[in-house]
mmCIF file of C-alpha atoms in Angstrom:
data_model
loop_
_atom_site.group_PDB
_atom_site.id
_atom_site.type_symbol
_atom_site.label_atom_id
_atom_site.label_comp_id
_atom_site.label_asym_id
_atom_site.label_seq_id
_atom_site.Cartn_x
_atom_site.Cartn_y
_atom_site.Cartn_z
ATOM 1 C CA UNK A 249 45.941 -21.586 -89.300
ATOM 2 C CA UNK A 250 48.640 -23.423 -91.255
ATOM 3 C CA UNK A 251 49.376 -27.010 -89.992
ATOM 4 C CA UNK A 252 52.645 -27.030 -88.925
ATOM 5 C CA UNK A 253 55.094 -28.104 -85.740
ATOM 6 C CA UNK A 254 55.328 -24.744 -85.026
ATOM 7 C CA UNK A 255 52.725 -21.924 -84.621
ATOM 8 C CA UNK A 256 53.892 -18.272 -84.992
ATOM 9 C CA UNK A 257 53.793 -17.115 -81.390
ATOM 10 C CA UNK A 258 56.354 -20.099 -81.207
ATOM 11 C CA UNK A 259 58.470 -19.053 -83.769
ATOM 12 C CA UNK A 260 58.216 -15.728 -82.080
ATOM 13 C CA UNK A 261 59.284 -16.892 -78.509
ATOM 14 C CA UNK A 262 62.448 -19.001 -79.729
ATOM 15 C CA UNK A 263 63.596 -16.429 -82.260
ATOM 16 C CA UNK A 264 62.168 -13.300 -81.942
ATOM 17 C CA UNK A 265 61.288 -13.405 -85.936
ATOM 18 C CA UNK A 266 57.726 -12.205 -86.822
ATOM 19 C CA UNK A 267 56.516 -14.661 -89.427
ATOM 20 C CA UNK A 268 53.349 -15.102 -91.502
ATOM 21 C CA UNK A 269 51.660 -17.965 -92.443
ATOM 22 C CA UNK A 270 53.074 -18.396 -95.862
ATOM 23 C CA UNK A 271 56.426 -18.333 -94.510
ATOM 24 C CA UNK A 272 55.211 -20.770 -91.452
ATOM 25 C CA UNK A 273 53.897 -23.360 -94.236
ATOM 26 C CA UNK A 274 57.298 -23.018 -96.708
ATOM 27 C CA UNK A 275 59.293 -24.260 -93.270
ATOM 28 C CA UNK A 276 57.052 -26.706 -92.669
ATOM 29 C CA UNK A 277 57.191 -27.888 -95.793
ATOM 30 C CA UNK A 278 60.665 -27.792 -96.191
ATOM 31 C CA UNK A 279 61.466 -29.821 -92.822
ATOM 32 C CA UNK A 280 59.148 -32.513 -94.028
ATOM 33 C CA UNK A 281 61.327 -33.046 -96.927
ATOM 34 C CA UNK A 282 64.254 -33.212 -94.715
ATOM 35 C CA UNK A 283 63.142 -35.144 -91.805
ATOM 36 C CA UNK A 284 60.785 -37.838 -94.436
ATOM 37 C CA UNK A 285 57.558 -37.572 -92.243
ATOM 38 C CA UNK A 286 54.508 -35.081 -92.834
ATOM 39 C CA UNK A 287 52.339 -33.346 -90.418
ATOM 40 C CA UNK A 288 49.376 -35.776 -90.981
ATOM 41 C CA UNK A 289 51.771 -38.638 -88.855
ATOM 42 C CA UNK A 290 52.465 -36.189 -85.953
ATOM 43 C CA UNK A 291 50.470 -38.971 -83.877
ATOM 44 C CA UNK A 292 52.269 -41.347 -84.642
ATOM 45 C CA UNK A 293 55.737 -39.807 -83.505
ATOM 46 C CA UNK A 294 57.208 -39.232 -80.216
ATOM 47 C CA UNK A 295 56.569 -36.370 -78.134
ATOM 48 C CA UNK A 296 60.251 -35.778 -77.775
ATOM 49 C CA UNK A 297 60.527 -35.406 -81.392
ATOM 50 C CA UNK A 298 57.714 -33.557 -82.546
ATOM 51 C CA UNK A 299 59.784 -31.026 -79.742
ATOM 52 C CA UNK A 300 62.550 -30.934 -81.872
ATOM 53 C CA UNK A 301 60.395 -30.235 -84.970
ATOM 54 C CA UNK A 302 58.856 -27.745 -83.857
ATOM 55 C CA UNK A 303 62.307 -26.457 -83.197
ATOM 56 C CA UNK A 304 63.519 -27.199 -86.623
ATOM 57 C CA UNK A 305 60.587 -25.592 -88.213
ATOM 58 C CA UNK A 306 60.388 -22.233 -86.232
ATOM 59 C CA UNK A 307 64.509 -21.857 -86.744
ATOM 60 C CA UNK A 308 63.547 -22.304 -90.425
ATOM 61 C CA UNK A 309 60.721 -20.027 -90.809
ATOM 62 C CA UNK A 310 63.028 -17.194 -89.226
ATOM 63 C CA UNK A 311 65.750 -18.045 -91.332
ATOM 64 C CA UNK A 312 63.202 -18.096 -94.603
ATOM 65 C CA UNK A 313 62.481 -14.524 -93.796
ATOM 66 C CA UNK A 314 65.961 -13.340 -94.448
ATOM 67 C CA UNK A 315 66.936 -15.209 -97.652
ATOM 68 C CA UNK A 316 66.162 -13.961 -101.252
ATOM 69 C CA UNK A 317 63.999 -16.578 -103.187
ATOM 70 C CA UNK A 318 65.209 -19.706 -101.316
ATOM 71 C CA UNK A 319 62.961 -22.056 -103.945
ATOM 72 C CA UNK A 320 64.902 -21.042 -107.143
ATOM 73 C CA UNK A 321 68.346 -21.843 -105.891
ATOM 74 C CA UNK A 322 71.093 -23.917 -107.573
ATOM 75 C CA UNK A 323 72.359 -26.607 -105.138
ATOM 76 C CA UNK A 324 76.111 -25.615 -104.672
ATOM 77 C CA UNK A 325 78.902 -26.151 -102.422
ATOM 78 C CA UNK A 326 81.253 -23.373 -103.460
ATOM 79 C CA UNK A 327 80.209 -19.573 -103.826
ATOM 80 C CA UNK A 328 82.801 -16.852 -104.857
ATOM 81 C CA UNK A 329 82.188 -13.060 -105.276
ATOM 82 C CA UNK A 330 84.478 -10.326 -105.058
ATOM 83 C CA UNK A 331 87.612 -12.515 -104.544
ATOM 84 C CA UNK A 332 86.290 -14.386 -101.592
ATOM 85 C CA UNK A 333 85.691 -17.973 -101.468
ATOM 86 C CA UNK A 334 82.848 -19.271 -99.700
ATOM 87 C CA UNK A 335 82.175 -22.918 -99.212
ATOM 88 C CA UNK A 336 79.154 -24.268 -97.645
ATOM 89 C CA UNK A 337 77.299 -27.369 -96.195
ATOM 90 C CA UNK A 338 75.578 -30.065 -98.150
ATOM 91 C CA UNK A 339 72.650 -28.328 -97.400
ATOM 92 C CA UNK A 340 73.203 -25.015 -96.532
ATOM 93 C CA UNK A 341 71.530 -23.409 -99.491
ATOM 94 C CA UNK A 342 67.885 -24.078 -98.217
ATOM 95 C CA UNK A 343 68.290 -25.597 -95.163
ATOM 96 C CA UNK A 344 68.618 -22.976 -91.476
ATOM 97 C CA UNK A 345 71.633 -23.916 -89.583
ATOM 98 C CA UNK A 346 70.072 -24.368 -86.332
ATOM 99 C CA UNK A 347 67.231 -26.359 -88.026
ATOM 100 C CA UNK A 348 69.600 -28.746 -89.051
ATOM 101 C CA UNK A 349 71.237 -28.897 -85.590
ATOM 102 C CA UNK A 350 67.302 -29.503 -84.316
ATOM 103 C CA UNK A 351 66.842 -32.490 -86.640
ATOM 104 C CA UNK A 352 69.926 -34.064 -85.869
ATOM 105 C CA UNK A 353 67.859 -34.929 -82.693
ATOM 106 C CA UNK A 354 65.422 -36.465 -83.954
ATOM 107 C CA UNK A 355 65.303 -40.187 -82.944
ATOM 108 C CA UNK A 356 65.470 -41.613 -86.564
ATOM 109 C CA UNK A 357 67.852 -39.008 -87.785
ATOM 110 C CA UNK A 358 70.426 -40.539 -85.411
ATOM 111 C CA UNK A 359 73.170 -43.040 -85.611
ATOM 112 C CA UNK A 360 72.137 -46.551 -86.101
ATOM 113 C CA UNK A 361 75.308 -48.344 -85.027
ATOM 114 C CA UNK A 362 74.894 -51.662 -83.111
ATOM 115 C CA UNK A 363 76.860 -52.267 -79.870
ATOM 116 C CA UNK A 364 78.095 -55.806 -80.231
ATOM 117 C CA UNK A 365 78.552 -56.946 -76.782
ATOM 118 C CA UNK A 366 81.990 -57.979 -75.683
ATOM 119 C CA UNK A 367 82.797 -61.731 -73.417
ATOM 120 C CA UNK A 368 82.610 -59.573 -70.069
ATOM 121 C CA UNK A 369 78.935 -58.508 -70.500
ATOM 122 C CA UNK A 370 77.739 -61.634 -71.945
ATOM 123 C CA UNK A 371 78.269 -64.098 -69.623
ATOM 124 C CA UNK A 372 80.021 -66.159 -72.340
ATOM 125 C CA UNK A 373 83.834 -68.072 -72.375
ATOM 126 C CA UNK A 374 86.354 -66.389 -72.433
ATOM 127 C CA UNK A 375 90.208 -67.739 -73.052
ATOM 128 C CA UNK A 376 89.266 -71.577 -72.811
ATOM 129 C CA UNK A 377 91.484 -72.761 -75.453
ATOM 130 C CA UNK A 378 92.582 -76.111 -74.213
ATOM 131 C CA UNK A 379 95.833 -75.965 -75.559
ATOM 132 C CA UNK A 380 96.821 -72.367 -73.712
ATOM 133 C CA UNK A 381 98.793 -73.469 -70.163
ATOM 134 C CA UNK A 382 96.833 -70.586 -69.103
ATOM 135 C CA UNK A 383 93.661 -72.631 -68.808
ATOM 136 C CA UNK A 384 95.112 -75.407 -67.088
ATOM 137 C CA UNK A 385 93.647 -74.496 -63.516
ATOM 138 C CA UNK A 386 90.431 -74.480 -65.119
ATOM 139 C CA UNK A 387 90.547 -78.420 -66.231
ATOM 140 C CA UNK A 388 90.984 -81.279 -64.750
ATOM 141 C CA UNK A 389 94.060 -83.400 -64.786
ATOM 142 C CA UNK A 390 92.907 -87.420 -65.772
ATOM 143 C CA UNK A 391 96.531 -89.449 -66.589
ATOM 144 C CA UNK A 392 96.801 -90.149 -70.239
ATOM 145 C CA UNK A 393 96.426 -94.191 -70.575
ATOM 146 C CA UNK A 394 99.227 -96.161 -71.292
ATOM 147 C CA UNK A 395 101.651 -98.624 -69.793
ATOM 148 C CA UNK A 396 101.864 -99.422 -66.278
#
């Protein structure tokens, strides 16, 4: 039994790729390095995402058991043969396409932007400059001193 997201009935059911173990632990392996946690943490993550590793992992052991000696590859981004130009994903030299689709779900694969919050949902001021005429109604008059 190889420790791994996925087992190989899995792999079975959402591909329909028959897989050993060897090629079960080289996806495993290779997701890890991808998505920078191991299998000893799986407790430690989400339910929801250990889903979409499992995913990620049984898309890549398929995908393993079509390509020619994935682990001696030259990273590249261009490949040409026979007049026709190929050019490929950062990636896409050891990496399954739908694997990489599955990790971009992960939770802490995701954006990180921050949603700065805008006058209208804070509560705060908005337009009180006390020089705009526009914010007249909003103070109140007093006469400016001076001779009577």
């Amino acid at each position: 039994m190889v420790d791994a997201w996925a087992t190989p009935q899995q792999v079975i059911d959402t591909t329909g790729v028959t897989v050993t173990d060897a090629q079960l632990a080289q996806a495993q392996a290779t997701v890890e390095v991808f998505c920078n946690r191991i299998y000893a943490d799986t407790a430690r993550i989400r339910p929801r995402d250990v889903y979409w590793l499992g995913r990620a992992v049984a898309f890549q052991a398929a995908w393993l058991v079509g390509q020619f000696d994935v682990n001696t590859r030259l990273e590249s981004s261009q490949v040409q043969q026979d007049g026709v130009v190929a050019s490929l994903g950062e990636h896409a030299m050891v990496l399954a396409p739908m694997a990489a689709r599955a990790l971009r779900r992960i939770s802490w694969m995701r954006s990180r932007t921050i949603h700065v919050r805008s006058p209208f949902e804070d509560g705060g001021t908005w337009g009180l400059d006390p020089l705009s005429d526009a914010s007249d109604d909003t103070q109140t008059w007093t006469p400016m001193g001076g001779g009577a």
